[in-house]
């Protein structure tokens, strides 16, 4: 769309948290109708709004049809006022500071602070993958703590990498190769593109993988694993994650609603890990897991 101002069609969906993230992922990475921007907003305990912008009503309707929503999910399509909506969707995501890390869009390139050693440019489009969500910021803060403790893991995995922000941050911080995997081929492509923009393309090895069921992960062990997914999938992957951790290895678990972290913690403790919950961020709790020597 070349016009600065136009009247896009907005697809709005109101649903529970887990489905909201799944829908935003589908619209952001999988939608062939071409969403201009996708955002996700908290809307009280347990519910969220997903907003996707399209240049035509037909494109919005096609995207909605592809989602196969149940009748209980509230949704509607409406034409929005004449505004520069793509720019607004980007400028509405302010830069994020998480310890030594500064996450920004190109529209905020002039705001990079001098005391931020690790900057990562991630453009708006899928809000869950931009660093603005409490789960991603929680992971970055834990990574910052590891740097403060002068830890330097040699083998790092970003499991379910999304836009690749954690893999890129780790590659910048540790100056070594990071393996990034995701079940979505488009997520792998976006990760590679973002790594190139960040100047660490040579350090990011991105692959399509469904959990640990992929040759690139077979018989591998890691000193650090990022697993910023959701509580349910995390608990299902607990045995595989524990096996994939090297002795003294650490896993950063995120995507966990505050009320669910005790259950996730117990699941990983049953695998022999020591779990430490981190301070809540916007209703989300991240966990640090450590495998014994």
mmCIF file of C-alpha atoms in Angstrom:
data_model
loop_
_atom_site.group_PDB
_atom_site.id
_atom_site.type_symbol
_atom_site.label_atom_id
_atom_site.label_comp_id
_atom_site.label_asym_id
_atom_site.label_seq_id
_atom_site.Cartn_x
_atom_site.Cartn_y
_atom_site.Cartn_z
ATOM 1 C CA UNK A 1 0.000 0.000 0.000
ATOM 2 C CA UNK A 2 1.679 3.199 -1.168
ATOM 3 C CA UNK A 3 -0.806 5.756 0.174
ATOM 4 C CA UNK A 4 0.206 7.438 3.419
ATOM 5 C CA UNK A 5 -3.423 7.690 4.547
ATOM 6 C CA UNK A 6 -6.124 5.188 3.686
ATOM 7 C CA UNK A 7 -9.066 3.445 5.312
ATOM 8 C CA UNK A 8 -8.096 -0.154 6.051
ATOM 9 C CA UNK A 9 -10.446 -2.838 7.280
ATOM 10 C CA UNK A 10 -9.874 -4.034 10.806
ATOM 11 C CA UNK A 11 -10.543 -7.611 11.878
ATOM 12 C CA UNK A 12 -11.157 -7.659 15.638
ATOM 13 C CA UNK A 13 -11.317 -10.867 17.673
ATOM 14 C CA UNK A 14 -12.060 -11.101 21.399
ATOM 15 C CA UNK A 15 -11.127 -14.408 23.033
ATOM 16 C CA UNK A 16 -9.189 -16.098 25.830
ATOM 17 C CA UNK A 17 -5.429 -15.652 26.137
ATOM 18 C CA UNK A 18 -4.169 -18.945 24.718
ATOM 19 C CA UNK A 19 -6.311 -18.723 21.582
ATOM 20 C CA UNK A 20 -5.485 -15.029 21.150
ATOM 21 C CA UNK A 21 -1.768 -15.774 20.852
ATOM 22 C CA UNK A 22 -2.425 -18.635 18.449
ATOM 23 C CA UNK A 23 -4.609 -16.387 16.282
ATOM 24 C CA UNK A 24 -2.097 -13.531 16.268
ATOM 25 C CA UNK A 25 0.578 -16.008 15.183
ATOM 26 C CA UNK A 26 -1.615 -17.296 12.347
ATOM 27 C CA UNK A 27 -2.513 -13.804 11.169
ATOM 28 C CA UNK A 28 1.026 -12.523 11.498
ATOM 29 C CA UNK A 29 2.939 -15.376 9.894
ATOM 30 C CA UNK A 30 0.520 -17.667 8.075
ATOM 31 C CA UNK A 31 -2.143 -15.418 6.581
ATOM 32 C CA UNK A 32 -1.885 -15.471 2.794
ATOM 33 C CA UNK A 33 -4.394 -12.607 2.533
ATOM 34 C CA UNK A 34 -1.679 -10.184 3.605
ATOM 35 C CA UNK A 35 -2.286 -8.528 6.966
ATOM 36 C CA UNK A 36 -0.727 -5.060 7.074
ATOM 37 C CA UNK A 37 -0.184 -5.254 10.836
ATOM 38 C CA UNK A 38 -1.249 -7.488 13.708
ATOM 39 C CA UNK A 39 -1.519 -6.406 17.341
ATOM 40 C CA UNK A 40 -2.645 -8.093 20.536
ATOM 41 C CA UNK A 41 -3.997 -6.319 23.618
ATOM 42 C CA UNK A 42 -4.803 -7.465 27.137
ATOM 43 C CA UNK A 43 -8.477 -7.060 28.028
ATOM 44 C CA UNK A 44 -8.986 -8.056 31.633
ATOM 45 C CA UNK A 45 -8.306 -11.381 33.373
ATOM 46 C CA UNK A 46 -7.906 -14.198 30.885
ATOM 47 C CA UNK A 47 -9.058 -12.388 27.735
ATOM 48 C CA UNK A 48 -7.435 -10.422 24.922
ATOM 49 C CA UNK A 49 -8.241 -8.559 21.719
ATOM 50 C CA UNK A 50 -6.486 -9.429 18.473
ATOM 51 C CA UNK A 51 -6.503 -6.703 15.806
ATOM 52 C CA UNK A 52 -5.416 -7.280 12.195
ATOM 53 C CA UNK A 53 -5.450 -4.584 9.517
ATOM 54 C CA UNK A 54 -6.131 -5.273 5.810
ATOM 55 C CA UNK A 55 -6.299 -3.022 2.768
ATOM 56 C CA UNK A 56 -9.592 -4.522 1.532
ATOM 57 C CA UNK A 57 -12.717 -5.968 3.116
ATOM 58 C CA UNK A 58 -12.327 -9.104 0.987
ATOM 59 C CA UNK A 59 -8.852 -9.691 2.411
ATOM 60 C CA UNK A 60 -10.148 -9.312 5.969
ATOM 61 C CA UNK A 61 -13.013 -11.717 5.280
ATOM 62 C CA UNK A 62 -10.652 -14.264 3.703
ATOM 63 C CA UNK A 63 -8.360 -14.104 6.719
ATOM 64 C CA UNK A 64 -11.308 -14.587 9.072
ATOM 65 C CA UNK A 65 -12.547 -17.572 7.047
ATOM 66 C CA UNK A 66 -9.114 -19.208 7.281
ATOM 67 C CA UNK A 67 -9.205 -19.082 11.091
ATOM 68 C CA UNK A 68 -12.177 -21.481 11.469
ATOM 69 C CA UNK A 69 -13.354 -19.900 14.716
ATOM 70 C CA UNK A 70 -16.079 -21.408 16.849
ATOM 71 C CA UNK A 71 -19.393 -19.604 17.293
ATOM 72 C CA UNK A 72 -18.466 -18.628 20.849
ATOM 73 C CA UNK A 73 -15.576 -16.395 19.699
ATOM 74 C CA UNK A 74 -16.574 -12.749 19.293
ATOM 75 C CA UNK A 75 -15.312 -11.200 16.031
ATOM 76 C CA UNK A 76 -16.204 -8.436 13.593
ATOM 77 C CA UNK A 77 -14.799 -6.546 10.602
ATOM 78 C CA UNK A 78 -15.107 -2.797 10.218
ATOM 79 C CA UNK A 79 -13.583 -0.073 8.070
ATOM 80 C CA UNK A 80 -11.414 2.318 10.064
ATOM 81 C CA UNK A 81 -11.094 6.121 9.770
ATOM 82 C CA UNK A 82 -8.686 7.786 7.351
ATOM 83 C CA UNK A 83 -5.336 7.578 9.151
ATOM 84 C CA UNK A 84 -1.796 6.369 8.476
ATOM 85 C CA UNK A 85 -2.569 3.095 10.257
ATOM 86 C CA UNK A 86 0.612 1.206 9.418
ATOM 87 C CA UNK A 87 2.750 4.005 10.834
ATOM 88 C CA UNK A 88 0.462 4.298 13.834
ATOM 89 C CA UNK A 89 0.698 0.578 14.516
ATOM 90 C CA UNK A 90 4.481 0.909 14.536
ATOM 91 C CA UNK A 91 4.723 4.170 16.480
ATOM 92 C CA UNK A 92 2.281 2.730 19.013
ATOM 93 C CA UNK A 93 4.995 0.273 20.040
ATOM 94 C CA UNK A 94 7.526 2.327 21.975
ATOM 95 C CA UNK A 95 11.123 1.147 22.370
ATOM 96 C CA UNK A 96 11.736 -1.363 25.149
ATOM 97 C CA UNK A 97 14.645 -1.245 27.588
ATOM 98 C CA UNK A 98 15.434 -4.530 29.337
ATOM 99 C CA UNK A 99 18.714 -4.189 31.185
ATOM 100 C CA UNK A 100 21.497 -3.949 28.609
ATOM 101 C CA UNK A 101 19.054 -4.612 25.750
ATOM 102 C CA UNK A 102 17.211 -1.969 23.749
ATOM 103 C CA UNK A 103 14.495 -3.205 21.381
ATOM 104 C CA UNK A 104 13.236 -0.687 18.855
ATOM 105 C CA UNK A 105 11.565 -0.140 15.490
ATOM 106 C CA UNK A 106 13.091 1.927 12.723
ATOM 107 C CA UNK A 107 10.763 4.810 13.676
ATOM 108 C CA UNK A 108 12.639 5.033 17.003
ATOM 109 C CA UNK A 109 16.183 4.708 15.657
ATOM 110 C CA UNK A 110 16.966 8.204 16.942
ATOM 111 C CA UNK A 111 16.152 7.157 20.518
ATOM 112 C CA UNK A 112 18.878 4.532 20.997
ATOM 113 C CA UNK A 113 20.599 5.368 24.293
ATOM 114 C CA UNK A 114 24.369 5.565 24.487
ATOM 115 C CA UNK A 115 24.472 3.163 27.446
ATOM 116 C CA UNK A 116 22.632 0.279 25.722
ATOM 117 C CA UNK A 117 25.320 -2.118 24.455
ATOM 118 C CA UNK A 118 22.907 -4.543 22.770
ATOM 119 C CA UNK A 119 20.363 -3.036 20.399
ATOM 120 C CA UNK A 120 17.925 -5.104 18.355
ATOM 121 C CA UNK A 121 15.721 -3.642 15.632
ATOM 122 C CA UNK A 122 12.429 -5.512 15.284
ATOM 123 C CA UNK A 123 9.671 -3.971 13.203
ATOM 124 C CA UNK A 124 6.019 -3.977 14.223
ATOM 125 C CA UNK A 125 3.730 -6.534 12.645
ATOM 126 C CA UNK A 126 3.343 -9.299 15.185
ATOM 127 C CA UNK A 127 3.296 -7.714 18.639
ATOM 128 C CA UNK A 128 4.122 -10.935 20.466
ATOM 129 C CA UNK A 129 7.436 -11.080 18.622
ATOM 130 C CA UNK A 130 8.589 -7.486 19.071
ATOM 131 C CA UNK A 131 9.827 -7.561 22.660
ATOM 132 C CA UNK A 132 6.947 -5.431 23.927
ATOM 133 C CA UNK A 133 5.154 -8.351 25.540
ATOM 134 C CA UNK A 134 5.906 -9.108 29.199
ATOM 135 C CA UNK A 135 7.027 -12.638 28.372
ATOM 136 C CA UNK A 136 9.794 -11.588 25.980
ATOM 137 C CA UNK A 137 10.931 -8.758 28.221
ATOM 138 C CA UNK A 138 11.107 -11.205 31.125
ATOM 139 C CA UNK A 139 13.433 -13.438 29.119
ATOM 140 C CA UNK A 140 15.655 -10.496 28.221
ATOM 141 C CA UNK A 141 15.907 -9.443 31.858
ATOM 142 C CA UNK A 142 16.992 -12.953 32.849
ATOM 143 C CA UNK A 143 19.544 -12.924 30.047
ATOM 144 C CA UNK A 144 20.787 -9.597 31.396
ATOM 145 C CA UNK A 145 21.183 -11.179 34.839
ATOM 146 C CA UNK A 146 23.310 -13.936 33.320
ATOM 147 C CA UNK A 147 25.574 -11.334 31.752
ATOM 148 C CA UNK A 148 25.920 -9.584 35.122
ATOM 149 C CA UNK A 149 26.964 -12.908 36.640
ATOM 150 C CA UNK A 150 29.581 -13.256 33.868
ATOM 151 C CA UNK A 151 28.005 -16.450 32.560
ATOM 152 C CA UNK A 152 28.889 -17.416 29.001
ATOM 153 C CA UNK A 153 26.932 -20.458 27.780
ATOM 154 C CA UNK A 154 28.585 -22.083 24.801
ATOM 155 C CA UNK A 155 25.573 -23.874 23.307
ATOM 156 C CA UNK A 156 22.355 -21.860 23.113
ATOM 157 C CA UNK A 157 18.914 -22.811 21.743
ATOM 158 C CA UNK A 158 15.941 -20.515 21.116
ATOM 159 C CA UNK A 159 13.066 -23.017 21.043
ATOM 160 C CA UNK A 160 9.985 -21.595 19.303
ATOM 161 C CA UNK A 161 11.946 -18.549 18.175
ATOM 162 C CA UNK A 162 9.093 -16.535 16.630
ATOM 163 C CA UNK A 163 10.679 -13.349 15.283
ATOM 164 C CA UNK A 164 14.071 -14.413 16.670
ATOM 165 C CA UNK A 165 14.529 -11.641 19.190
ATOM 166 C CA UNK A 166 15.941 -13.878 21.953
ATOM 167 C CA UNK A 167 18.300 -15.710 19.608
ATOM 168 C CA UNK A 168 19.555 -12.378 18.251
ATOM 169 C CA UNK A 169 19.959 -10.920 21.743
ATOM 170 C CA UNK A 170 21.953 -13.955 22.903
ATOM 171 C CA UNK A 171 24.140 -13.916 19.788
ATOM 172 C CA UNK A 172 24.964 -10.259 20.390
ATOM 173 C CA UNK A 173 25.585 -10.725 24.113
ATOM 174 C CA UNK A 174 27.736 -13.868 23.931
ATOM 175 C CA UNK A 175 29.269 -13.423 20.487
ATOM 176 C CA UNK A 176 28.681 -17.043 19.530
ATOM 177 C CA UNK A 177 26.357 -19.114 17.343
ATOM 178 C CA UNK A 178 22.771 -19.675 18.475
ATOM 179 C CA UNK A 179 20.412 -22.357 17.185
ATOM 180 C CA UNK A 180 16.862 -21.060 16.602
ATOM 181 C CA UNK A 181 13.925 -23.360 15.812
ATOM 182 C CA UNK A 182 10.218 -22.916 15.170
ATOM 183 C CA UNK A 183 7.404 -25.063 13.824
ATOM 184 C CA UNK A 184 6.413 -22.217 11.462
ATOM 185 C CA UNK A 185 8.531 -21.854 8.290
ATOM 186 C CA UNK A 186 7.646 -18.162 8.069
ATOM 187 C CA UNK A 187 8.900 -17.590 11.614
ATOM 188 C CA UNK A 188 12.226 -19.137 10.625
ATOM 189 C CA UNK A 189 12.374 -16.840 7.593
ATOM 190 C CA UNK A 190 11.554 -13.759 9.711
ATOM 191 C CA UNK A 191 14.224 -14.760 12.244
ATOM 192 C CA UNK A 192 16.831 -14.958 9.498
ATOM 193 C CA UNK A 193 15.763 -11.574 8.108
ATOM 194 C CA UNK A 194 15.882 -9.936 11.542
ATOM 195 C CA UNK A 195 19.288 -11.487 12.231
ATOM 196 C CA UNK A 196 20.580 -9.962 9.010
ATOM 197 C CA UNK A 197 19.252 -6.526 9.989
ATOM 198 C CA UNK A 198 20.857 -6.941 13.436
ATOM 199 C CA UNK A 199 24.222 -7.803 11.910
ATOM 200 C CA UNK A 200 24.376 -11.328 13.360
ATOM 201 C CA UNK A 201 23.160 -13.379 10.414
ATOM 202 C CA UNK A 202 26.334 -15.468 10.576
ATOM 203 C CA UNK A 203 25.628 -16.412 14.185
ATOM 204 C CA UNK A 204 21.969 -17.471 13.840
ATOM 205 C CA UNK A 205 21.302 -21.013 12.615
ATOM 206 C CA UNK A 206 17.517 -21.114 12.093
ATOM 207 C CA UNK A 207 15.615 -24.325 11.341
ATOM 208 C CA UNK A 208 12.056 -25.607 11.101
ATOM 209 C CA UNK A 209 11.350 -28.009 13.960
ATOM 210 C CA UNK A 210 8.274 -29.309 15.766
ATOM 211 C CA UNK A 211 9.517 -29.299 19.341
ATOM 212 C CA UNK A 212 12.528 -31.606 19.550
ATOM 213 C CA UNK A 213 11.325 -33.823 16.711
ATOM 214 C CA UNK A 214 13.909 -32.710 14.165
ATOM 215 C CA UNK A 215 17.337 -33.988 13.085
ATOM 216 C CA UNK A 216 18.999 -30.675 13.996
ATOM 217 C CA UNK A 217 18.065 -31.235 17.669
ATOM 218 C CA UNK A 218 18.603 -34.982 17.889
ATOM 219 C CA UNK A 219 21.097 -35.951 20.621
ATOM 220 C CA UNK A 220 21.981 -32.288 21.183
ATOM 221 C CA UNK A 221 22.546 -30.747 24.603
ATOM 222 C CA UNK A 222 22.585 -27.049 25.421
ATOM 223 C CA UNK A 223 23.939 -24.859 28.188
ATOM 224 C CA UNK A 224 21.056 -22.395 27.762
ATOM 225 C CA UNK A 225 17.583 -22.895 26.308
ATOM 226 C CA UNK A 226 15.023 -20.147 25.755
ATOM 227 C CA UNK A 227 11.476 -21.536 25.692
ATOM 228 C CA UNK A 228 9.100 -18.584 25.380
ATOM 229 C CA UNK A 229 5.982 -20.459 24.316
ATOM 230 C CA UNK A 230 2.839 -21.003 26.437
ATOM 231 C CA UNK A 231 2.184 -22.956 29.625
ATOM 232 C CA UNK A 232 0.507 -25.967 28.009
ATOM 233 C CA UNK A 233 3.136 -26.646 25.342
ATOM 234 C CA UNK A 234 5.913 -26.002 27.862
ATOM 235 C CA UNK A 235 4.603 -28.693 30.190
ATOM 236 C CA UNK A 236 4.287 -31.104 27.285
ATOM 237 C CA UNK A 237 7.888 -30.444 26.298
ATOM 238 C CA UNK A 238 9.274 -30.665 29.852
ATOM 239 C CA UNK A 239 10.884 -34.143 29.486
ATOM 240 C CA UNK A 240 12.506 -33.203 26.161
ATOM 241 C CA UNK A 241 13.763 -29.868 27.488
ATOM 242 C CA UNK A 242 15.245 -31.540 30.570
ATOM 243 C CA UNK A 243 17.027 -34.121 28.404
ATOM 244 C CA UNK A 244 18.348 -31.402 26.103
ATOM 245 C CA UNK A 245 19.935 -29.467 28.953
ATOM 246 C CA UNK A 246 23.588 -30.145 29.674
ATOM 247 C CA UNK A 247 24.611 -30.645 33.318
ATOM 248 C CA UNK A 248 24.422 -27.239 35.042
ATOM 249 C CA UNK A 249 22.472 -26.027 32.028
ATOM 250 C CA UNK A 250 19.741 -23.399 32.359
ATOM 251 C CA UNK A 251 16.349 -22.981 30.735
ATOM 252 C CA UNK A 252 14.422 -19.723 30.617
ATOM 253 C CA UNK A 253 10.725 -20.584 30.561
ATOM 254 C CA UNK A 254 8.191 -17.933 29.590
ATOM 255 C CA UNK A 255 4.736 -17.374 28.125
ATOM 256 C CA UNK A 256 3.238 -18.362 31.499
ATOM 257 C CA UNK A 257 0.261 -16.556 33.008
ATOM 258 C CA UNK A 258 0.757 -15.716 36.684
ATOM 259 C CA UNK A 259 -1.859 -18.191 37.865
ATOM 260 C CA UNK A 260 -0.232 -21.056 35.931
ATOM 261 C CA UNK A 261 3.398 -20.774 36.986
ATOM 262 C CA UNK A 262 3.105 -23.105 40.030
ATOM 263 C CA UNK A 263 1.818 -25.890 37.767
ATOM 264 C CA UNK A 264 4.539 -25.307 35.177
ATOM 265 C CA UNK A 265 7.157 -25.155 37.929
ATOM 266 C CA UNK A 266 5.990 -28.450 39.435
ATOM 267 C CA UNK A 267 6.115 -30.118 36.006
ATOM 268 C CA UNK A 268 9.750 -29.156 35.481
ATOM 269 C CA UNK A 269 10.735 -29.924 39.059
ATOM 270 C CA UNK A 270 9.409 -33.440 38.432
ATOM 271 C CA UNK A 271 12.060 -33.656 35.703
ATOM 272 C CA UNK A 272 14.798 -32.926 38.241
ATOM 273 C CA UNK A 273 15.245 -29.194 37.598
ATOM 274 C CA UNK A 274 15.470 -26.498 40.239
ATOM 275 C CA UNK A 275 12.948 -23.766 39.376
ATOM 276 C CA UNK A 276 13.042 -20.125 40.460
ATOM 277 C CA UNK A 277 10.109 -17.839 39.550
ATOM 278 C CA UNK A 278 10.916 -14.323 38.429
ATOM 279 C CA UNK A 279 8.976 -11.122 39.225
ATOM 280 C CA UNK A 280 5.695 -10.870 37.347
ATOM 281 C CA UNK A 281 5.475 -8.559 34.319
ATOM 282 C CA UNK A 282 1.998 -7.465 33.161
ATOM 283 C CA UNK A 283 0.387 -10.672 34.392
ATOM 284 C CA UNK A 284 3.088 -13.046 33.157
ATOM 285 C CA UNK A 285 5.706 -14.968 35.142
ATOM 286 C CA UNK A 286 8.954 -16.300 33.716
ATOM 287 C CA UNK A 287 10.829 -19.191 35.337
ATOM 288 C CA UNK A 288 14.518 -20.011 35.526
ATOM 289 C CA UNK A 289 15.267 -23.743 35.530
ATOM 290 C CA UNK A 290 18.657 -25.238 36.380
ATOM 291 C CA UNK A 291 19.709 -28.836 35.755
ATOM 292 C CA UNK A 292 21.956 -30.380 38.411
ATOM 293 C CA UNK A 293 25.530 -31.255 37.566
#
